[in-house]
Coordinates of C-alpha atoms in Angstrom, one line a residue:
M1 CA -10.7 19.9 -7.6
N2 CA -11.2 16.4 -6.9
L3 CA -10.1 13.8 -9.6
L4 CA -10.6 10.1 -9.5
A5 CA -8.2 7.9 -11.8
I6 CA -8.7 4.4 -12.7
E7 CA -5.9 2.1 -14.4
S8 CA -6.8 -1.4 -15.8
S9 CA -4.4 -1.9 -18.8
C10 CA -2.9 -5.2 -17.7
D11 CA -2.7 -7.3 -14.5
E12 CA -3.0 -4.1 -12.0
T13 CA -6.4 -2.9 -10.9
S14 CA -5.7 0.5 -9.5
A15 CA -7.6 3.5 -8.4
A16 CA -6.3 6.9 -7.2
V17 CA -7.5 10.2 -5.8
M18 CA -5.9 13.7 -6.7
V19 CA -7.0 16.9 -4.9
D20 CA -5.9 20.2 -6.6
G21 CA -2.9 18.4 -8.2
V22 CA -1.8 16.6 -5.1
L23 CA -2.3 12.8 -4.7
Q24 CA -4.1 11.6 -1.7
S25 CA -4.5 8.0 -2.4
N26 CA -3.1 5.4 -4.8
V27 CA -4.4 1.8 -4.3
I28 CA -3.0 -1.0 -6.4
S29 CA -4.5 -4.6 -6.5
T30 CA -1.8 -6.8 -8.2
Q31 CA -3.2 -10.0 -9.8
L32 CA -1.5 -13.1 -8.4
I33 CA -3.3 -15.7 -10.6
H34 CA -1.1 -15.3 -13.6
T35 CA 2.0 -16.8 -11.7
E36 CA 0.9 -20.2 -12.3
W37 CA 0.7 -19.6 -16.0
G38 CA 4.2 -18.0 -16.4
G39 CA 2.6 -14.8 -17.8
V40 CA -0.4 -12.7 -18.1
V41 CA -3.6 -14.5 -19.3
P42 CA -5.9 -11.7 -20.9
E43 CA -9.1 -13.3 -20.1
L44 CA -8.2 -13.9 -16.5
A45 CA -6.9 -10.5 -16.3
S46 CA -10.2 -9.1 -17.4
R47 CA -12.2 -11.3 -14.8
E48 CA -10.0 -10.2 -12.0
H49 CA -10.5 -6.5 -12.9
Q50 CA -14.2 -6.9 -12.7
K51 CA -13.8 -8.5 -9.2
A52 CA -11.4 -5.9 -8.1
I53 CA -12.5 -2.5 -9.3
I54 CA -15.4 -1.6 -6.9
P55 CA -13.4 -2.5 -3.7
V56 CA -10.4 -0.7 -5.2
V57 CA -12.2 2.5 -6.1
Q58 CA -14.1 2.6 -2.6
E59 CA -10.7 2.0 -0.9
A60 CA -9.2 5.0 -2.8
L61 CA -12.1 7.3 -1.9
Q62 CA -12.0 6.3 1.8
K63 CA -8.2 6.9 1.9
A64 CA -8.6 10.2 0.3
N65 CA -11.4 10.9 2.7
I66 CA -13.6 12.0 -0.5
N67 CA -17.2 11.1 -1.1
K68 CA -17.8 9.9 -4.7
N69 CA -20.5 12.9 -4.9
D70 CA -17.6 15.4 -4.3
L71 CA -15.7 14.1 -7.5
N72 CA -15.2 17.0 -10.4
A73 CA -13.9 14.4 -12.9
I74 CA -12.9 10.9 -13.6
A75 CA -9.6 10.0 -15.6
F76 CA -9.2 6.5 -17.0
T77 CA -6.6 4.6 -19.1
R78 CA -7.9 4.3 -22.7
G79 CA -4.9 2.3 -24.1
P80 CA -2.4 0.9 -24.9
G81 CA -3.0 -2.4 -23.2
L82 CA -5.1 -5.7 -23.2
L83 CA -8.3 -4.8 -24.7
G84 CA -10.6 -6.9 -22.2
A85 CA -8.8 -5.4 -19.3
L86 CA -9.1 -1.9 -20.7
L87 CA -12.6 -2.5 -21.2
V88 CA -13.4 -2.9 -17.7
G89 CA -11.8 0.4 -16.5
T90 CA -13.3 2.2 -19.3
S91 CA -16.8 0.9 -18.8
F92 CA -16.5 1.6 -15.1
A93 CA -15.3 5.1 -15.7
K94 CA -18.1 5.9 -18.2
A95 CA -20.9 4.8 -16.0
L96 CA -19.6 6.7 -13.0
S97 CA -19.2 9.8 -15.1
L98 CA -22.6 9.4 -16.4
A99 CA -24.1 8.7 -12.9
L100 CA -22.5 11.7 -11.3
N101 CA -22.7 13.9 -14.4
I102 CA -19.0 14.9 -14.3
P103 CA -16.5 15.1 -17.1
L104 CA -14.7 12.2 -18.5
I105 CA -10.8 12.2 -19.3
E106 CA -9.2 9.6 -21.4
V107 CA -5.3 9.1 -20.7
N108 CA -2.6 7.4 -22.8
H109 CA -0.9 5.0 -20.4
M110 CA 2.5 5.7 -22.0
Q111 CA 2.2 9.3 -21.3
A112 CA 1.0 8.8 -18.1
H113 CA 4.2 6.9 -17.3
V114 CA 6.2 9.8 -18.2
L115 CA 4.1 12.2 -16.3
A116 CA 4.7 10.1 -13.1
H117 CA 7.7 12.5 -12.7
F118 CA 5.4 15.2 -11.7
I119 CA 3.6 13.6 -8.7
E120 CA 6.3 14.4 -6.4
E121 CA 9.7 16.5 -6.2
P122 CA 12.1 16.6 -7.8
K123 CA 10.3 17.5 -11.1
P124 CA 12.0 17.8 -14.4
Q125 CA 11.7 21.0 -16.5
F126 CA 10.5 20.9 -20.2
P127 CA 11.6 19.7 -22.4
F128 CA 13.5 16.7 -21.4
L129 CA 14.2 13.0 -22.5
C130 CA 12.5 10.1 -20.9
L131 CA 13.4 6.3 -21.4
T132 CA 10.4 4.5 -21.0
V133 CA 10.8 0.8 -20.3
S134 CA 8.3 -1.9 -19.6
G135 CA 7.1 -5.3 -20.3
G136 CA 5.4 -4.2 -23.4
H137 CA 7.3 -0.8 -24.4
T138 CA 11.0 0.5 -25.0
Q139 CA 10.9 4.1 -26.2
L140 CA 12.9 7.2 -25.9
V141 CA 10.5 10.2 -25.6
W142 CA 11.2 13.8 -26.2
V143 CA 8.9 15.4 -23.8
K144 CA 8.2 18.9 -25.3
D145 CA 5.4 19.6 -22.6
A146 CA 2.9 17.6 -20.6
L147 CA 0.6 16.9 -23.4
H148 CA 3.0 17.0 -26.4
M149 CA 5.6 14.2 -26.7
E150 CA 7.5 12.7 -29.5
V151 CA 8.8 9.0 -29.7
I152 CA 12.3 9.5 -31.3
G153 CA 13.4 5.8 -30.8
E154 CA 11.8 2.5 -30.0
T155 CA 11.9 -1.2 -30.0
Q156 CA 11.5 -2.9 -33.3
D157 CA 10.5 -6.1 -31.9
D158 CA 10.4 -7.2 -28.3
A159 CA 10.5 -4.8 -25.2
V160 CA 13.3 -5.0 -22.7
G161 CA 10.9 -6.0 -20.0
E162 CA 10.0 -9.1 -22.1
A163 CA 13.9 -10.0 -22.5
F164 CA 14.1 -10.0 -18.7
D165 CA 11.0 -12.3 -18.1
K166 CA 12.2 -14.5 -21.2
T167 CA 15.4 -14.9 -19.6
A168 CA 13.9 -15.7 -16.1
K169 CA 11.7 -18.4 -17.6
L170 CA 14.8 -20.1 -19.4
I171 CA 16.7 -20.4 -15.9
G172 CA 13.5 -21.6 -14.1
L173 CA 12.5 -18.4 -12.1
P174 CA 8.6 -17.9 -11.8
Y175 CA 6.7 -15.1 -13.2
P176 CA 7.3 -12.1 -13.1
G177 CA 11.0 -12.8 -13.4
G178 CA 12.3 -9.4 -13.9
P179 CA 12.5 -8.4 -10.3
L180 CA 14.0 -11.8 -9.5
I181 CA 16.8 -11.3 -11.9
D182 CA 17.4 -8.0 -10.4
K183 CA 17.7 -9.3 -7.1
L184 CA 19.9 -12.4 -8.0
A185 CA 22.0 -10.0 -10.1
Q186 CA 23.4 -8.1 -7.0
A187 CA 25.1 -11.1 -6.0
G188 CA 26.7 -12.0 -9.3
N189 CA 29.5 -11.2 -11.5
P190 CA 28.3 -9.2 -14.5
D191 CA 31.5 -9.5 -16.6
R192 CA 31.3 -13.6 -16.2
F193 CA 29.4 -14.2 -19.5
P194 CA 29.7 -11.3 -22.0
F195 CA 26.8 -11.4 -24.7
S196 CA 27.3 -9.4 -27.9
L197 CA 25.1 -6.2 -28.4
G198 CA 23.3 -6.0 -31.6
E199 CA 22.9 -2.5 -33.4
M200 CA 20.0 -1.0 -34.7
P201 CA 19.9 2.2 -36.8
G202 CA 19.3 5.6 -35.3
L203 CA 17.8 5.6 -31.7
N204 CA 15.9 2.3 -32.2
F205 CA 16.3 -1.0 -30.2
S206 CA 16.1 -4.6 -30.8
F207 CA 16.0 -7.3 -28.0
S208 CA 14.9 -10.4 -30.0
G209 CA 18.6 -11.1 -30.9
I210 CA 19.8 -11.0 -27.4
K211 CA 17.0 -13.3 -26.2
T212 CA 18.0 -15.9 -29.0
Q213 CA 21.6 -15.5 -27.8
I214 CA 20.8 -16.3 -24.2
L215 CA 18.9 -19.4 -25.4
Y216 CA 21.6 -20.8 -27.3
F217 CA 24.1 -20.2 -24.6
L218 CA 22.2 -21.9 -22.0
Q219 CA 21.5 -24.8 -24.1
K220 CA 25.2 -25.2 -25.0
E221 CA 26.3 -25.0 -21.5
T222 CA 23.7 -27.2 -19.9
Q223 CA 24.6 -30.1 -22.6
K224 CA 28.3 -29.8 -21.0
N225 CA 26.9 -29.5 -17.3
P226 CA 23.3 -30.1 -16.5
A227 CA 23.7 -28.2 -13.3
F228 CA 25.2 -25.3 -15.1
V229 CA 22.1 -22.9 -14.6
E230 CA 21.7 -23.7 -10.8
E231 CA 25.5 -23.5 -10.2
N232 CA 25.9 -20.1 -11.9
K233 CA 22.4 -18.3 -11.6
A234 CA 23.6 -15.1 -10.0
D235 CA 26.4 -14.6 -12.5
I236 CA 24.1 -15.4 -15.5
C237 CA 21.5 -12.8 -14.2
A238 CA 24.1 -10.2 -13.5
S239 CA 25.6 -10.7 -17.0
V240 CA 22.2 -10.6 -18.8
Q241 CA 21.1 -7.5 -16.8
K242 CA 24.5 -5.8 -17.5
S243 CA 24.1 -6.5 -21.4
L244 CA 20.4 -5.1 -21.5
I245 CA 21.2 -2.1 -19.6
D246 CA 24.3 -1.5 -21.9
M247 CA 21.9 -1.6 -24.8
L248 CA 19.6 1.0 -23.2
L249 CA 22.0 3.3 -22.1
R250 CA 24.1 3.4 -25.2
K251 CA 21.0 4.7 -27.0
V252 CA 20.3 7.2 -24.1
K253 CA 23.7 8.6 -24.6
K254 CA 23.3 9.1 -28.2
A255 CA 19.8 10.7 -27.8
M256 CA 20.9 13.1 -25.2
K257 CA 23.8 14.1 -27.5
E258 CA 21.6 14.7 -30.5
K259 CA 18.9 16.6 -28.5
N260 CA 21.7 18.6 -26.7
C261 CA 19.8 17.8 -23.5
K262 CA 20.8 17.6 -20.1
Q263 CA 17.9 16.0 -18.3
I264 CA 17.1 12.5 -18.3
A265 CA 14.1 10.7 -16.8
I266 CA 13.2 7.0 -16.8
A267 CA 9.6 5.4 -16.4
G268 CA 7.8 2.2 -16.7
G269 CA 8.1 -1.1 -14.6
V270 CA 11.8 -1.6 -15.7
S271 CA 12.8 1.7 -14.3
A272 CA 12.4 -0.2 -10.9
N273 CA 15.4 -2.1 -11.6
S274 CA 18.4 -1.2 -9.3
G275 CA 20.9 -2.0 -11.8
L276 CA 19.5 0.5 -14.4
R277 CA 18.8 3.2 -11.6
S278 CA 22.3 3.2 -10.4
R279 CA 24.0 2.8 -13.8
L280 CA 21.9 5.9 -15.0
K281 CA 22.9 7.9 -12.0
E282 CA 26.6 7.0 -12.7
M283 CA 26.3 8.0 -16.2
G284 CA 24.5 11.1 -15.3
E285 CA 27.2 12.2 -12.7
K286 CA 29.9 11.6 -15.6
E287 CA 28.1 13.4 -18.2
Q288 CA 26.6 16.2 -15.9
W289 CA 23.0 15.4 -16.5
D290 CA 20.0 15.8 -14.1
V291 CA 18.6 12.5 -13.6
F292 CA 15.1 11.7 -12.5
I293 CA 14.0 8.5 -11.2
P294 CA 10.4 8.1 -10.0
A295 CA 9.6 6.5 -6.6
F296 CA 9.0 2.7 -6.8
Q297 CA 5.2 2.9 -6.3
Y298 CA 5.1 5.1 -9.4
C299 CA 7.3 2.8 -11.6
T300 CA 4.9 -0.1 -12.2
D301 CA 1.2 0.3 -13.5
N302 CA -0.7 2.6 -10.9
A303 CA -3.5 5.1 -10.9
G304 CA -1.6 7.8 -9.4
M305 CA 0.3 8.3 -12.9
I306 CA -3.2 8.5 -14.6
A307 CA -4.4 11.0 -12.2
M308 CA -1.3 13.2 -12.8
A309 CA -2.0 12.8 -16.7
G310 CA -5.5 13.7 -15.9
Q311 CA -4.9 16.7 -13.9
F312 CA -2.9 18.3 -16.8
K313 CA -5.6 17.5 -19.3
Y314 CA -8.5 18.9 -16.9
E315 CA -6.6 22.0 -16.8
A316 CA -6.1 22.1 -20.7
G317 CA -9.9 21.5 -21.0
E318 CA -9.2 18.0 -22.8
F319 CA -12.4 15.9 -22.0
T320 CA -13.9 12.9 -23.9
D321 CA -17.4 11.9 -24.3
Q322 CA -19.6 8.7 -23.8
D323 CA -18.8 7.3 -27.2
V324 CA -15.1 6.7 -26.2
T325 CA -13.7 3.0 -26.5
P326 CA -10.7 1.3 -25.4
L327 CA -7.7 1.0 -27.7
A328 CA -5.2 -1.9 -27.4
R329 CA -2.7 0.3 -29.4
Y330 CA -2.7 4.0 -28.7
S331 CA 0.4 6.1 -30.0
L332 CA 1.7 9.0 -28.2

């Protein structure tokens, strides 16, 4: 079974080909135009997707040595994401499906992040807990099986990725700032500047408070010393990163206990953060958990994870029709 997958939810245009459940290609085109604006501009993202989608799909097919006429189905991201960006991928998938007269499979982007763990070994066993962390989402997901998931905790305001990017902007780092904070943090002292951690009921998260706390802290210190940020950048990054990871892992530990679970996975763009990966491994060893961390190429938005989700849905016979429209909000 030859499956083409398309991802266009934000600022990556990606296409992948999966043959009999094995990923053969995963092409990602990242939009650099947003750097000068300090964040993703939805209208620009849509236009960049329109430019890139045909070359990206062609490259994915060529790398997999598959002709478009040999495809058996097309999977695409229906949502959640930027509506204009999703519209490009959805429209392309619908048109190609119609032209080739093959089935169409809609995929929930957040479900696909979780299922990225099944692209390569080692793979978790159902059920398991997944911490999904990205620029737009922070969720604790109870994964019953490939097509049945329950969000048992989530952010009530900002996502952890937004907290990383906002902090980066405050200290003068270019967009996207999260990876740069991670890099600088490796040379800093994580205990230099302690930040108090807010508490939310149950398994929910909140990151708006710590963002405000960081803002006021930087304003206060730069009034005393205008060169404070430049002189202490690595320590600031390390301290902020430690606090954000503390907030995540505190809820992970609580959820694992409540579910009596021994398998924990992470997914989403922030799962590429080296601090989070190492801290989760340490906690896993201490608590005797099996920890699953995806390869870097499957952390950020990519069509490989859409293909994996599409494979599960194809096997279950879950197809959609030509009336399908993209959804900016799309719950699990």
